[in-house]
Coordinates of C-alpha atoms and ligand atoms in Angstrom, one line a residue:
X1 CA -33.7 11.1 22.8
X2 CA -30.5 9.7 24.5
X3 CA -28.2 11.8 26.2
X4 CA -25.8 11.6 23.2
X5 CA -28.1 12.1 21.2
X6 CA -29.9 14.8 18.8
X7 CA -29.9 16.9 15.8
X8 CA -31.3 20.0 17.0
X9 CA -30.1 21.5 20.2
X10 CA -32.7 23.7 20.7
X11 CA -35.2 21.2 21.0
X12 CA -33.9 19.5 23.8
X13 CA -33.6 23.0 25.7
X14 CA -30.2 22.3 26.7
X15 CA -27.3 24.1 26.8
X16 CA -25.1 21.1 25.6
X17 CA -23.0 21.7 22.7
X18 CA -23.6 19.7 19.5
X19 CA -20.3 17.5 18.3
X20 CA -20.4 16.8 14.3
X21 CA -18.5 13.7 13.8
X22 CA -17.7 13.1 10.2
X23 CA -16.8 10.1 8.6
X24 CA -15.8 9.7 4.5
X25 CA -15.8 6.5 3.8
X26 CA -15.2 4.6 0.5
X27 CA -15.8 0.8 0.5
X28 CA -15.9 0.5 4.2
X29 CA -18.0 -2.3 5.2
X30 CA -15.5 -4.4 6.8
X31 CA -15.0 -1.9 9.6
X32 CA -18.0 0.7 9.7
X33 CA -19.3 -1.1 13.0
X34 CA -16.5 -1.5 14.8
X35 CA -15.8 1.9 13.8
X36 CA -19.2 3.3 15.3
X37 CA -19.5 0.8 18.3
X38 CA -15.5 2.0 19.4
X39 CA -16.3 5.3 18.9
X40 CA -20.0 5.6 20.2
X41 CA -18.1 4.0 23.3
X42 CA -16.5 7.6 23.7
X43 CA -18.8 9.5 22.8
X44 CA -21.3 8.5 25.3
X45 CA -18.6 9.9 28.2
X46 CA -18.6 13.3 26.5
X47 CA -20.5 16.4 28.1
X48 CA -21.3 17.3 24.7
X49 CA -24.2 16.1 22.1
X50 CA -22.6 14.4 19.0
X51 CA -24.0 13.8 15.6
X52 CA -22.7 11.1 13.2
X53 CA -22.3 12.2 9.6
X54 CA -21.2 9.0 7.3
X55 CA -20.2 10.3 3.9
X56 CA -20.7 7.6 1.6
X57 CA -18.1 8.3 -1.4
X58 CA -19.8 6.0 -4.1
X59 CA -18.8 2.9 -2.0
X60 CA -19.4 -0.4 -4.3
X61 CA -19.9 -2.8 -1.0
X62 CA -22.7 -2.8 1.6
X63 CA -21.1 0.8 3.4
X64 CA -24.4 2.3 2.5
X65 CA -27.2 -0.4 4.0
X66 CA -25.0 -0.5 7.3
X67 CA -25.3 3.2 7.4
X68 CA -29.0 3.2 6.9
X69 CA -28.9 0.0 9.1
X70 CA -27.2 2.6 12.2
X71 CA -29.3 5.1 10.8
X72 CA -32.4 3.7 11.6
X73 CA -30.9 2.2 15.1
X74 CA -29.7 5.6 16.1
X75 CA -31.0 9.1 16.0
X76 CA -27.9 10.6 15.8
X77 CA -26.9 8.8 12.5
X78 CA -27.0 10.6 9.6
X79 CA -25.6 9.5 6.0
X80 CA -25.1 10.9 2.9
X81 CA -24.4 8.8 0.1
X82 CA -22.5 10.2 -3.4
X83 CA -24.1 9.2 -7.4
X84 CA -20.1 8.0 -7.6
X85 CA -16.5 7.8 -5.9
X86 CA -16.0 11.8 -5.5
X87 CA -12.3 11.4 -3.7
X88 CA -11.9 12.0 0.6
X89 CA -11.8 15.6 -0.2
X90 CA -15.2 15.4 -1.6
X91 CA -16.7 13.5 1.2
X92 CA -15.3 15.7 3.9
X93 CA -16.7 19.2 2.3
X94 CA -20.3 17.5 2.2
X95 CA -19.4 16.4 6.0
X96 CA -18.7 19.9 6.4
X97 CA -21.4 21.7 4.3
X98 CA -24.0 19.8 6.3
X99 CA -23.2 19.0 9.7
X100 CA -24.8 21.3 12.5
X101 CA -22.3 20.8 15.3
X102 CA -21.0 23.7 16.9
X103 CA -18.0 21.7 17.4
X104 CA -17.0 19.5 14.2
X105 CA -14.4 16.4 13.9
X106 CA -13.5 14.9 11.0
X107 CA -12.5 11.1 11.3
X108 CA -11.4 8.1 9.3
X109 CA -13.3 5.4 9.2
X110 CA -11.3 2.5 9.8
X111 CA -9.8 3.3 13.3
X112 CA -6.3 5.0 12.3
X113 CA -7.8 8.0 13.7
X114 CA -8.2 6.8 17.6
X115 CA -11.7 8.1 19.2
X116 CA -10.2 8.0 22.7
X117 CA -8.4 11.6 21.4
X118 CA -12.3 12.9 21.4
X119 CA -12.4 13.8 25.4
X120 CA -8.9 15.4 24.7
X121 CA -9.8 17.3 21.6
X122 CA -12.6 18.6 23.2
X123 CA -11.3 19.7 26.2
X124 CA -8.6 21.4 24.3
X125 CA -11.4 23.7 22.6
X126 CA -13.3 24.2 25.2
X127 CA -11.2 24.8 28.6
X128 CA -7.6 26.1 26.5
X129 CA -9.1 28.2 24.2
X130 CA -8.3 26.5 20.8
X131 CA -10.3 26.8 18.0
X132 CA -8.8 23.5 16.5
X133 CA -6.7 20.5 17.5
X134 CA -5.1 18.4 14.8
X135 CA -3.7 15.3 15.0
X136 CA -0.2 14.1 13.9
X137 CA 1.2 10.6 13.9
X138 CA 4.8 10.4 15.1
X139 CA 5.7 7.1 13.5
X140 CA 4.7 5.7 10.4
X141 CA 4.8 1.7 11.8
X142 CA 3.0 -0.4 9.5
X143 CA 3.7 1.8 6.5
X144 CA 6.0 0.3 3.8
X145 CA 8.8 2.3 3.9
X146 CA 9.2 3.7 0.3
X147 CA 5.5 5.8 1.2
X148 CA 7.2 7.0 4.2
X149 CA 10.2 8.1 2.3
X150 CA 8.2 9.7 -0.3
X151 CA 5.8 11.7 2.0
X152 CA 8.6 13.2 3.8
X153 CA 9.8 14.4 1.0
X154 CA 6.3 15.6 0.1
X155 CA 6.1 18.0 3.4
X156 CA 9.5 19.1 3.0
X157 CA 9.1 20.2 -0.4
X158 CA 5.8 21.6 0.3
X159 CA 6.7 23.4 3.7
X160 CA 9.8 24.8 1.6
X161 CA 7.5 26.2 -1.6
X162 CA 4.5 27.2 0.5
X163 CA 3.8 30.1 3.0
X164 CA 1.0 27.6 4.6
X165 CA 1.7 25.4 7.2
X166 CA 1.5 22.3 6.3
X167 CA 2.5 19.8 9.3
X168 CA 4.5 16.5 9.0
X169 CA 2.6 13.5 10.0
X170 CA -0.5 15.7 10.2
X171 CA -3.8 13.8 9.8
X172 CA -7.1 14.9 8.3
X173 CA -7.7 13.8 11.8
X174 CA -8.8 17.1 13.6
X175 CA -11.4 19.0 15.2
X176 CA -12.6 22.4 14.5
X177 CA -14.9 25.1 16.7
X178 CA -18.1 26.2 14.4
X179 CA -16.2 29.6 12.9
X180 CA -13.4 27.9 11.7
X181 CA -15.5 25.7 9.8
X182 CA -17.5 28.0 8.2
X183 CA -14.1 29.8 7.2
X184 CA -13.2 26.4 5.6
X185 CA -16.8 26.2 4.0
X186 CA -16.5 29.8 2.9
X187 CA -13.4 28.8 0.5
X188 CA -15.0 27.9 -2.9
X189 CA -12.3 26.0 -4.8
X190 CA -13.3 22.9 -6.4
X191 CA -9.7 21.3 -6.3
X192 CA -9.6 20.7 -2.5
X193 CA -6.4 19.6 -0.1
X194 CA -7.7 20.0 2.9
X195 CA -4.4 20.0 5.2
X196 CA -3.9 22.9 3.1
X197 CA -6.8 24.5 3.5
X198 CA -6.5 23.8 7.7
X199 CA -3.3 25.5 7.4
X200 CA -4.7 28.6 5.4
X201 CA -7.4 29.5 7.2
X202 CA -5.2 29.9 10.4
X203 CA -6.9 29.8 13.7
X204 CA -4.9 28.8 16.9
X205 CA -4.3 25.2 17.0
X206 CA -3.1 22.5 19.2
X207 CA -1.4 19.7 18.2
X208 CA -2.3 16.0 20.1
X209 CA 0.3 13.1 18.8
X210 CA -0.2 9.8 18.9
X211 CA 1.5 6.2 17.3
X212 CA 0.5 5.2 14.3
X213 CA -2.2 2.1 14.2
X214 CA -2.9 -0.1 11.6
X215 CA -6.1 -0.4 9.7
X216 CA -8.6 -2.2 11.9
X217 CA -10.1 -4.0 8.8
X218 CA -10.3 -3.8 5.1
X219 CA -7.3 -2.2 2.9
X220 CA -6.0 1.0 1.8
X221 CA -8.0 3.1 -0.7
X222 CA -4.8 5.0 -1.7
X223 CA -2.4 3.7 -4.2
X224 CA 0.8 4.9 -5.0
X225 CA -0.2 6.7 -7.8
X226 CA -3.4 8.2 -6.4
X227 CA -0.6 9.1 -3.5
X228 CA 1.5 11.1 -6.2
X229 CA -1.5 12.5 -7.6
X230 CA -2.9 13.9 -4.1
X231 CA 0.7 15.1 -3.4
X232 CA 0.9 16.8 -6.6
X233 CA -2.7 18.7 -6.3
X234 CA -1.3 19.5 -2.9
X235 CA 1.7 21.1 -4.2
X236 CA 0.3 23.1 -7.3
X237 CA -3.1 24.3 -5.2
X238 CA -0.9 26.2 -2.3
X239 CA 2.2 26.7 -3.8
X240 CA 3.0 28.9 -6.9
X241 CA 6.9 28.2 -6.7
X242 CA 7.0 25.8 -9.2
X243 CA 6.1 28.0 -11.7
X244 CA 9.0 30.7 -10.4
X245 CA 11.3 27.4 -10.6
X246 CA 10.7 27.1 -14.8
X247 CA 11.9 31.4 -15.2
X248 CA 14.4 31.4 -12.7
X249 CA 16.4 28.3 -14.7
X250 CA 15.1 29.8 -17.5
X251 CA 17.4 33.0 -16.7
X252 CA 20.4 31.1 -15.3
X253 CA 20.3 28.9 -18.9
X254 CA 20.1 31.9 -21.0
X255 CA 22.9 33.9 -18.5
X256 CA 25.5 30.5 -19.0
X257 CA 24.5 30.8 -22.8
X258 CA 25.2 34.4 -23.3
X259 CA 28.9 33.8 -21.3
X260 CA 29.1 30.8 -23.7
X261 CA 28.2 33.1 -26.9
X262 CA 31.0 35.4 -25.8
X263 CA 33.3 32.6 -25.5
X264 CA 32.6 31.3 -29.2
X265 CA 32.9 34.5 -30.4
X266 CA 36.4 35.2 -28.6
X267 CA 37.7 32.0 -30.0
X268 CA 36.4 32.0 -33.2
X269 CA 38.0 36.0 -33.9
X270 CA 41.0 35.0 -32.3
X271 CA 41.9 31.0 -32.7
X272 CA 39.8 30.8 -36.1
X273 CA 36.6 28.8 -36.7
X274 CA 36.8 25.2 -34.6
X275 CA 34.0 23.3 -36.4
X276 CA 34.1 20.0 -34.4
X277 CA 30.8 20.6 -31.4
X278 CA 28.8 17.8 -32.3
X279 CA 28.5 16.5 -28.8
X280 CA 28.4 20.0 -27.0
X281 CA 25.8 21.5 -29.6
X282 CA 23.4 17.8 -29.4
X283 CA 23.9 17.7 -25.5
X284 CA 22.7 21.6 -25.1
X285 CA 20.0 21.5 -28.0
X286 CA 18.6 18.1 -26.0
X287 CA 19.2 19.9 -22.4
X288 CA 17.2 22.5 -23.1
X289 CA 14.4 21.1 -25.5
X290 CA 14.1 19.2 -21.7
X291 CA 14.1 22.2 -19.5
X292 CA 11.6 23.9 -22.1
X293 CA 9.2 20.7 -22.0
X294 CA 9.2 21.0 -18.2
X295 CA 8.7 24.2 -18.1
X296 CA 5.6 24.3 -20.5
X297 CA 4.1 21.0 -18.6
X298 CA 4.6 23.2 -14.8
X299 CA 2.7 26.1 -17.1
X300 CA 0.8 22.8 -17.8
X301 CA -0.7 21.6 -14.5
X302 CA -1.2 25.3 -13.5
X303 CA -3.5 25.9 -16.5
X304 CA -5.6 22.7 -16.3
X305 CA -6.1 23.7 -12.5
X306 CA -7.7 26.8 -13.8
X307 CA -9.6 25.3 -16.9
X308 CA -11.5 22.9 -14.2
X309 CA -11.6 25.7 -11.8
X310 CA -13.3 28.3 -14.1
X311 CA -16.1 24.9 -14.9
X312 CA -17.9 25.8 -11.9
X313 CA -19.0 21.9 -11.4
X314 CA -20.3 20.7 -7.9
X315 CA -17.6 19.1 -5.7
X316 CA -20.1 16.2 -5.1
X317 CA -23.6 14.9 -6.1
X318 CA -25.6 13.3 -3.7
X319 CA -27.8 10.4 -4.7
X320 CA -29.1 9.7 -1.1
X321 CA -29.4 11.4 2.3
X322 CA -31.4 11.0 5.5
X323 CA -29.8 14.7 6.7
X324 CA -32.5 17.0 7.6
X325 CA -33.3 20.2 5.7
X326 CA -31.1 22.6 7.7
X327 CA -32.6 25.3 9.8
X328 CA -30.6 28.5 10.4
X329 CA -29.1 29.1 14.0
Ligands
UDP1 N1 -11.9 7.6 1.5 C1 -12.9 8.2 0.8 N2 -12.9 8.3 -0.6 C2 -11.8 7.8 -1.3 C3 -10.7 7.3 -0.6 C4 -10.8 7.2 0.8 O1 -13.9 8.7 1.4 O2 -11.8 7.9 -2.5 C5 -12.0 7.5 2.9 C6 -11.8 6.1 3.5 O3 -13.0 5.4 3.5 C7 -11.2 6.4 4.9 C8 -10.4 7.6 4.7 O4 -10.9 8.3 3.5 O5 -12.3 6.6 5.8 C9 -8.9 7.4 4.6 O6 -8.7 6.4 3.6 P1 -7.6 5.2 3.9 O7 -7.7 4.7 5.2 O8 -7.8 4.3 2.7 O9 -6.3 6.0 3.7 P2 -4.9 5.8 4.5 O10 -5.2 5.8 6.0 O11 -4.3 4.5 4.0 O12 -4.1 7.0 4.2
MG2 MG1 -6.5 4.7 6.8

């Protein structure tokens, strides 16, 4: 075996550390090599072992044979390919679930996430003390503008609602030292958000910045919607304010209504009964048939969290794997 190379420590009777690189990747052909040859070119200068995990998420192009193809060229390859497309949040709990490193990065695939952080990341863990450094992009070039908009809006909303921590700009970019990632294994919800979850389990963490870089090759997997979607999950999964939001207009509505009862009764006991209101009794009957459908579609979301929650289904199935059986510590 290579000097960067090796699933078992033990059996090389070293001391080195083990790195766990993982990558999710969804229809990445285009950019898988360039991915591995940029970032094997790091690697190699480490003082650590590394591991690559590729997490195929039910990729419909050739991801799969050109991770079998590295697989078979390198002994530190190892893949893991899903029955279908599981979502990122899928492929990086497998990643996690199954890597061995006592050191564990999680990367994208197509190069947003630069490999020349690695030496840094590492060295942040082991000489300051760490136990994680993430990664936060400090512009958003390349981006249209409308995402940008909307996903600052996202954090602010989300940093206002929740007690977590959940970083502006923060990528999934980031690596963890062994017991933070079993503390991220250890939580069993089904509905991940993993910048969340970072944020939740606490730990001391660093944070590296860097410029945003465009895709290397191929396209965005996330569409708007999907965006909204993520967002959403994000919101609901650490956040319970919305929920507080639907009582608390709930109680300023029926307050305003009670001084408005008061005021119809004073003027119809005193100035006699005024029966023109069309528009004041359609606009408040309309108003708050709104409110109420908001409030019951918040009590909505919450509920259908729980219902797939409470369904105990696996996060991901796996189709295909080369990962050995693992061996405890
Ligand atoms: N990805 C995945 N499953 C999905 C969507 C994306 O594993 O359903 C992977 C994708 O292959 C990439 C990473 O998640 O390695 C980030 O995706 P992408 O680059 O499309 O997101 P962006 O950088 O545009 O936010
Ligand atoms: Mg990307």
């Amino acid at each position: 075996m290579g000097k960067d190379c090796g699933f078992y420590k033990e059996e090389k009777g070293s001391i080195n550390l083990l790195l766990s690189i993982i990558v999710p990747c969804y229809n990445e052909a285009p950019v898988l090599d360039l991915f591995f040859n940029r970032t094997s070119a790091v690697t190699k200068q480490l003082q650590c072992d590394c591991e690559f995990i590729f997490v195929d998420d039910g990729s419909a192009d050739d991801t799969l044979p050109i991770m079998k193809r590295l697989a078979s060229e390198n002994q530190n390859v190892f893949y893991y390919s899903f029955s279908r497309n599981f979502g990122k949040e899928a492929a990086l709990l497998a990643g996690l679930e199954n890597c061995k490193g006592d050191l564990v990065v999680v990367m994208d695939a197509d190069l947003q996430d630069p490999p020349e952080l690695l030496p840094k990341m590492v060295q942040a863990i082991e000489e300051e003390g760490y136990d994680s450094v993430g990664t936060r992009r400090v512009t958003r070039a390349g981006e249209p503008p409308i995402r940008s908009f909307f996903a600052h809006q996202f954090y602010k909303l989300i940093r206002r609602t929740s007690k977590v921590d959940i970083v502006d700009g923060a990528r999934d970019y980031r690596m963890m030292t062994r017991t933070m990632v079993n503390a991220i294994i250890s939580m069993q919800e089904r509905q991940r958000f993993s910048k969340g979850i970072f944020g939740w389990v606490g730990f001391h963490s660093k944070w590296i910045e860097f410029e945003n870089e465009p895709r290397a090759a191929g396209e965005t997997k996330w569409s708007f919607w999907k965006l909204f979607t993520y967002a959403l999950d994000g919101l609901i999964n650490f956040s319970t304010a919305p929920l507080r939001v639907a009582s608390v207009v709930g109680f300023v509505i029926s307050i305003c209504s009670f001084i408005y009862l008061l005021i119809i009764i004073f003027k119809t006991l005193i100035l006699g009964i005024d029966t023109p209101g069309y528009a004041s009794m359609i606009v408040t009957v309309l108003l708050l048939g709104g409110i109420q459908l908001i409030a019951i579609g918040i009590l909505g979301e919450y509920l259908s969290r729980n219902y797939l929650e409470t369904k105990h289904r696996p996060v991901y199935i796996v189709r295909e794997q080369n990962l050995p059986e693992k061996t405890s510590d």
